[in-house]
PDB file of C-alpha atoms in Angstrom:
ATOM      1  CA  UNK A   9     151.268-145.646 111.971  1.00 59.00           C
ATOM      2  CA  UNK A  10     151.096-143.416 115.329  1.00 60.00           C
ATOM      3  CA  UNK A  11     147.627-144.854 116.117  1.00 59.00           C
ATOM      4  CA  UNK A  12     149.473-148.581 115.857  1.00 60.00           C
ATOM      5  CA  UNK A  13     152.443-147.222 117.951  1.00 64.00           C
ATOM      6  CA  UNK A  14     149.914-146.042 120.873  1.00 56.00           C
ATOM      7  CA  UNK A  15     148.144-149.301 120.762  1.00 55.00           C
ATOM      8  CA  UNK A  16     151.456-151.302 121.142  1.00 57.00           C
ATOM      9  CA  UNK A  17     152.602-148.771 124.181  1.00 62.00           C
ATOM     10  CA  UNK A  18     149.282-149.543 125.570  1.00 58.00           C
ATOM     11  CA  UNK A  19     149.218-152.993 125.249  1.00 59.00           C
ATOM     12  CA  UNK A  20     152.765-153.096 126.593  1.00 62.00           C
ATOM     13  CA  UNK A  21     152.031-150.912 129.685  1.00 57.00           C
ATOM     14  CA  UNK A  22     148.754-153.112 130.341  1.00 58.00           C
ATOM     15  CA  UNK A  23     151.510-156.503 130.723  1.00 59.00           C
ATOM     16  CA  UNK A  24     153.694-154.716 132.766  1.00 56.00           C
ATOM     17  CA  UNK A  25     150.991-153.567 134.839  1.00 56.00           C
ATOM     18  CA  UNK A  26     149.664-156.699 135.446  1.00 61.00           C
ATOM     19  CA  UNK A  27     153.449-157.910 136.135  1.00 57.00           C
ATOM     20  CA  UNK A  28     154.428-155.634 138.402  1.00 57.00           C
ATOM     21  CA  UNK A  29     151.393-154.342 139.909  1.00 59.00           C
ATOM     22  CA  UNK A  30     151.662-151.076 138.922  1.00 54.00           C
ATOM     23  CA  UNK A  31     148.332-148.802 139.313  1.00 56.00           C
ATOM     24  CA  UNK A  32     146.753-146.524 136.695  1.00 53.00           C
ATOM     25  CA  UNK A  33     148.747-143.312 138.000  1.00 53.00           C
ATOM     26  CA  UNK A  34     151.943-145.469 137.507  1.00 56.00           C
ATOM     27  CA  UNK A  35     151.311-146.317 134.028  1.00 53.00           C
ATOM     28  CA  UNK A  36     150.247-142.484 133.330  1.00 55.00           C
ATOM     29  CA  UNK A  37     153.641-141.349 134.698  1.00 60.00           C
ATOM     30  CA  UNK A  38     155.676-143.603 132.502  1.00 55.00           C
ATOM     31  CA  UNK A  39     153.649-143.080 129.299  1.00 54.00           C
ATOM     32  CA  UNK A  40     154.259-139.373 130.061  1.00 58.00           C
ATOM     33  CA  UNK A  41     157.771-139.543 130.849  1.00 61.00           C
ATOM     34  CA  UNK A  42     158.034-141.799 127.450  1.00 55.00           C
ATOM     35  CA  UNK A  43     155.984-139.077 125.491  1.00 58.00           C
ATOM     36  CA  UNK A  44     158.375-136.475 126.196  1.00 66.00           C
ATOM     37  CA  UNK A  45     161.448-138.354 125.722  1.00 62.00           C
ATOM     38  CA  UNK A  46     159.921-139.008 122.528  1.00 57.00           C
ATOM     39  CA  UNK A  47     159.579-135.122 121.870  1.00 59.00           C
ATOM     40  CA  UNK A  48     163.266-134.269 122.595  1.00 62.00           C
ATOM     41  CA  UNK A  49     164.881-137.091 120.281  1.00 53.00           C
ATOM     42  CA  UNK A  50     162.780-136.031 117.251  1.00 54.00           C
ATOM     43  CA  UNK A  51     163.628-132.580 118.223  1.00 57.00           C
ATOM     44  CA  UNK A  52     166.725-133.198 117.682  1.00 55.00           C
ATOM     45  CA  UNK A  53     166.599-135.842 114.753  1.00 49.00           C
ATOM     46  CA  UNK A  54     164.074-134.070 112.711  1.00 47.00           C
ATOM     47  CA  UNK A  55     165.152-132.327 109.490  1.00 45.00           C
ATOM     48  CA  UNK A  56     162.512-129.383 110.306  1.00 44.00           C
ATOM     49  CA  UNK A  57     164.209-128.053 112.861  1.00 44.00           C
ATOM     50  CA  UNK A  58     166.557-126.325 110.071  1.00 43.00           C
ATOM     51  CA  UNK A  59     163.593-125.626 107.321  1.00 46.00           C
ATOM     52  CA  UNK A  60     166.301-125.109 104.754  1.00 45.00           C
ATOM     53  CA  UNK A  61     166.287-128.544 104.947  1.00 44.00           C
ATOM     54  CA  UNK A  62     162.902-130.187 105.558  1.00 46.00           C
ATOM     55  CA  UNK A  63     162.078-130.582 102.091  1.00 52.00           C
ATOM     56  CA  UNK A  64     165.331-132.271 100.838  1.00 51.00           C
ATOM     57  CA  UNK A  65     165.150-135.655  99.072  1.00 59.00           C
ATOM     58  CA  UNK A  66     167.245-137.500  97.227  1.00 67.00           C
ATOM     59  CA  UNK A  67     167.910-136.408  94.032  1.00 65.00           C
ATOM     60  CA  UNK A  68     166.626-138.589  91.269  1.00 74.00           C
ATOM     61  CA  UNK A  69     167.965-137.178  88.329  1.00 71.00           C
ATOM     62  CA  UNK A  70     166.737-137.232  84.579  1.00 73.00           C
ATOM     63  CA  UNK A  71     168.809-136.195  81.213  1.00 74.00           C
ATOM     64  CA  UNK A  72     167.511-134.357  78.894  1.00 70.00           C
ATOM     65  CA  UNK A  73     170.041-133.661  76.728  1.00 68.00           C
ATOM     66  CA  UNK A  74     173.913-133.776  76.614  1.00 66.00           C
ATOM     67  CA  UNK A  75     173.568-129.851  78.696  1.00 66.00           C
ATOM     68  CA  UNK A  76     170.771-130.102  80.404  1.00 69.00           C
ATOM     69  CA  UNK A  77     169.688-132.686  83.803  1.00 76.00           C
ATOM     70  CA  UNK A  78     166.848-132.469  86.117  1.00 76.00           C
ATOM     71  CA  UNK A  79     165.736-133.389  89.324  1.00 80.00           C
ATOM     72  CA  UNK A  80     162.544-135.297  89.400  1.00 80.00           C
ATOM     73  CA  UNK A  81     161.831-134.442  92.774  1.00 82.00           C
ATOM     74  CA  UNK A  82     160.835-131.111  91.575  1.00 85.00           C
ATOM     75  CA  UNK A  83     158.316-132.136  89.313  1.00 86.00           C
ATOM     76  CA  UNK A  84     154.880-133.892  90.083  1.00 88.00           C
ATOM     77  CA  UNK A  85     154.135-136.796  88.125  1.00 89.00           C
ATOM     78  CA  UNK A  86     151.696-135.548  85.721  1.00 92.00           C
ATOM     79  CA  UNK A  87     154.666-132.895  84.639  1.00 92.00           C
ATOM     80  CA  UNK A  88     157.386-135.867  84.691  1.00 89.00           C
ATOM     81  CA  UNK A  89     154.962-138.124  82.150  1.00 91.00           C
ATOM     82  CA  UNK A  90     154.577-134.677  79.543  1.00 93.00           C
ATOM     83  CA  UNK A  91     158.782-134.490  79.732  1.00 92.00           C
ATOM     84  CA  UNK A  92     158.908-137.877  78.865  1.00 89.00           C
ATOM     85  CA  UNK A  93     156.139-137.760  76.580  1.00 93.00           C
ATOM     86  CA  UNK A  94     158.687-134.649  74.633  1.00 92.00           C
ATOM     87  CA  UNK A  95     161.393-136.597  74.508  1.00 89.00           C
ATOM     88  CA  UNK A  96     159.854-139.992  73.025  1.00 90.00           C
ATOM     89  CA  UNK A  97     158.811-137.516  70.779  1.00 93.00           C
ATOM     90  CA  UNK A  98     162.173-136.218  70.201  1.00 91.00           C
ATOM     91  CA  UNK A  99     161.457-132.400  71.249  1.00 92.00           C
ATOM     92  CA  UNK A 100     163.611-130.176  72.965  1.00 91.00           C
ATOM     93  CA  UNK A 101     161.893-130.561  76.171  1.00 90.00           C
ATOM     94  CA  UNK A 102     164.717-128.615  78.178  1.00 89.00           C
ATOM     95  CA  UNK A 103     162.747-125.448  76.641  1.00 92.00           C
ATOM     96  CA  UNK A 104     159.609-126.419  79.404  1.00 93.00           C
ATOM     97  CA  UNK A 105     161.225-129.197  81.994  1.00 90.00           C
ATOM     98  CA  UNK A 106     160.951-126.408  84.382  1.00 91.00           C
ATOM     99  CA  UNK A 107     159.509-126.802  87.829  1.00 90.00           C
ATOM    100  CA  UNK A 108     157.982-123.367  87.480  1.00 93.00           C
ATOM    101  CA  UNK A 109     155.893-124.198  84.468  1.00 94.00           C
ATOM    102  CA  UNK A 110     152.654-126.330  85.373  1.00 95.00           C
ATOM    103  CA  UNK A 111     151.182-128.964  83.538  1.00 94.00           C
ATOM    104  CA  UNK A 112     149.144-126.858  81.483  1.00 96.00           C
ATOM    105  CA  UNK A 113     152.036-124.190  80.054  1.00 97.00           C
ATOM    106  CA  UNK A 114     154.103-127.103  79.447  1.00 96.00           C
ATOM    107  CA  UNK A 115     151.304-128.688  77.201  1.00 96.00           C
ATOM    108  CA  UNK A 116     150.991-125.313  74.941  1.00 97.00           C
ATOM    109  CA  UNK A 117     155.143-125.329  74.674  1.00 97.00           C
ATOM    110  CA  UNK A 118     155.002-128.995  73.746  1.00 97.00           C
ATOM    111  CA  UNK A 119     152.525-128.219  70.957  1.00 97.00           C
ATOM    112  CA  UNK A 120     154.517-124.996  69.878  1.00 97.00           C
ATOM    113  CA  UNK A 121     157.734-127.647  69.435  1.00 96.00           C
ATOM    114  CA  UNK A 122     155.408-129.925  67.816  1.00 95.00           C
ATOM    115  CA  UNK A 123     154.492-127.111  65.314  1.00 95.00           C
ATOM    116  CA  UNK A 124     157.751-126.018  64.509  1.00 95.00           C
ATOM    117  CA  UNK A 125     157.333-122.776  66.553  1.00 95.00           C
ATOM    118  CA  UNK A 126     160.048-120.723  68.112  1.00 95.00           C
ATOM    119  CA  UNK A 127     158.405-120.989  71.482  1.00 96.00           C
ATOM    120  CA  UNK A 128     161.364-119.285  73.206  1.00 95.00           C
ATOM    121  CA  UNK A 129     158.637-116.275  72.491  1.00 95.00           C
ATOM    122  CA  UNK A 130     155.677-117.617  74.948  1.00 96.00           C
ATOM    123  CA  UNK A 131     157.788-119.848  77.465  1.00 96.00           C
ATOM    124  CA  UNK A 132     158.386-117.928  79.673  1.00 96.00           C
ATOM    125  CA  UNK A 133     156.609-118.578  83.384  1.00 94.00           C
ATOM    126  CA  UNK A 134     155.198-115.226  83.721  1.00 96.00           C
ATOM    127  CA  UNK A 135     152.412-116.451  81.089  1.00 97.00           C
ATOM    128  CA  UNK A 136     149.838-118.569  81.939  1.00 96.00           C
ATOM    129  CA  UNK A 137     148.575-121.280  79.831  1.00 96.00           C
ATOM    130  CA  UNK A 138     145.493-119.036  78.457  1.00 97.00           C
ATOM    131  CA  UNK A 139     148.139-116.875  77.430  1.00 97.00           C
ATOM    132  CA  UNK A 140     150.485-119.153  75.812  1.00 97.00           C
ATOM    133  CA  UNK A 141     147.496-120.584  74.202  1.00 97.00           C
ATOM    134  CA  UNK A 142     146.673-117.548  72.524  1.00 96.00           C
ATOM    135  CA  UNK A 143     149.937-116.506  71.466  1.00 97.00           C
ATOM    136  CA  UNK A 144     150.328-120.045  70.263  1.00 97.00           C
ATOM    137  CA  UNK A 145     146.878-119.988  68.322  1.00 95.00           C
ATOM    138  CA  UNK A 146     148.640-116.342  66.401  1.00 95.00           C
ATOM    139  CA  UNK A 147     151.778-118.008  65.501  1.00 95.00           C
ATOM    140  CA  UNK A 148     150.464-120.861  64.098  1.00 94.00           C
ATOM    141  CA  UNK A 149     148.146-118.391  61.770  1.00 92.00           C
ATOM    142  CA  UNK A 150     151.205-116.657  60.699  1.00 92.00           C
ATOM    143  CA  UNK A 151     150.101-113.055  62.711  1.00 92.00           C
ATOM    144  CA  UNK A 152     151.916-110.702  64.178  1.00 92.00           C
ATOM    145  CA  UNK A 153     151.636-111.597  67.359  1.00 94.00           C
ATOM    146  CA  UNK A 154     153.844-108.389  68.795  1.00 93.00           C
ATOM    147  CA  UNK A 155     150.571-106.343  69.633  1.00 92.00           C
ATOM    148  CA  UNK A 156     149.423-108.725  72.505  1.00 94.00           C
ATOM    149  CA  UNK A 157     152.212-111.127  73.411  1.00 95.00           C
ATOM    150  CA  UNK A 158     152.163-109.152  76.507  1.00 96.00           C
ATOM    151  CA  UNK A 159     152.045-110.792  79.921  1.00 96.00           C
ATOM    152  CA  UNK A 160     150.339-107.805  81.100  1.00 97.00           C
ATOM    153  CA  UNK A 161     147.000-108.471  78.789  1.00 96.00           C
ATOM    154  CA  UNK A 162     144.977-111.281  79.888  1.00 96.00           C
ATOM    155  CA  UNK A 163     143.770-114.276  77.515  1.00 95.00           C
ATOM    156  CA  UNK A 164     140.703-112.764  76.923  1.00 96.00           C
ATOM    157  CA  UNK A 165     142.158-109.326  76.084  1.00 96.00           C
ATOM    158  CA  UNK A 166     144.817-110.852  73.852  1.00 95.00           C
ATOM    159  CA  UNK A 167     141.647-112.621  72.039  1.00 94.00           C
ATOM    160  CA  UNK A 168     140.410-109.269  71.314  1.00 94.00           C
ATOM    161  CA  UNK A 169     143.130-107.833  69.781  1.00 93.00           C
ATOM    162  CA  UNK A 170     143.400-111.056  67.803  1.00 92.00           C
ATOM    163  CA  UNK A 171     140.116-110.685  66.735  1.00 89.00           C
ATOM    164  CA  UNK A 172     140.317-106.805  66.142  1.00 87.00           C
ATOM    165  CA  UNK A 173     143.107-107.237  63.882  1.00 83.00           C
ATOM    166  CA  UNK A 174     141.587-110.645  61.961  1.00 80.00           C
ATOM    167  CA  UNK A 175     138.818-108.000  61.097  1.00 78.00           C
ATOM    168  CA  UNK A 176     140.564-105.563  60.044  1.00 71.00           C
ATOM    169  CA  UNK A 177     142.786-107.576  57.680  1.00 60.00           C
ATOM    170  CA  UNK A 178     139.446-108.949  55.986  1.00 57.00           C
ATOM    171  CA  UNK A 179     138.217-105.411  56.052  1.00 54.00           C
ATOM    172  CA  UNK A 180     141.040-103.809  54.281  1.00 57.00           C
ATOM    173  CA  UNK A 181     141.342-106.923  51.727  1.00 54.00           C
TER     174      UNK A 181
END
């Protein structure tokens, strides 16, 4: 769009230069002068010159529920398509319509809702999605997940301690 704009100024400064005679320096002066008239007026229009609010938009809201509305300007679309996906499938979807959440947590807290699960355990942002996977995985097995539903172990280490304790169940059967 600029590159358009500075083809149009330069067409329009070539007419008037052949109107009125005006010589190269002439035409440099004014497309300066324009140029930094341009500069001060989107100073002073431009929303970034307060950066609490450059990123406004308008709000395009979604309900959830009869408590709970969001704004879908905080969600990319990938995220707004697995909310709707919850709620076409009748899940409480407030539990992971959460900006903070990416695509992938909010996958393993859709599949906790579609298991039944109380996933008010693993939704929490401070997991990621290897986590929540994991502590999924347990729940759905029926173990005590308690040992490593930890945001401090990592998905591999809470693997481990799932597999440690699978063994030693089988061991001491």
């Amino acid at each position: 769009m600029e590159v358009f704009i500075y083809v149009l100024i330069f067409l329009a400064t070539f007419v008037a230069a052949s109107l009125f005679n005006w010589t190269i320096l002439t035409i440099a002066e004014h497309y300066y002068d324009w140029k930094e008239k341009r500069k001060e007026v989107l100073k002073r229009s431009e929303p970034s010159v307060i950066p609490e609010l450059s990123e406004l938009k308008t709000p395009k809201f979604l309900k959830i529920n009869e408590n709970c509305v969001i704004d879908e300007n905080l969600f990319d679309r990938f995220q707004l398509s697995r909310i709707r996906q919850g709620l076409n499938q009748g899940l409480d979807v407030s539990l992971y319509a959460n900006p903070k959440f990416s695509l992938e947590q909010m996958l393993q807290i859709q599949q906790g809702l579609i298991h039944g699960i109380d996933v008010s355990i693993y939704a929490k942002p401070e997991y990621d999605e290897l986590q929540m996977e994991q502590i999924l995985s347990g729940l759905v097995a029926g173990e005590d997940i308690s040992d490593y539903a930890d945001p401090s172990y990592s998905a591999t280490e809470m693997a481990l301690i799932r597999y440690k304790e699978n063994m030693s169940y089988c061991h001491n059967k």
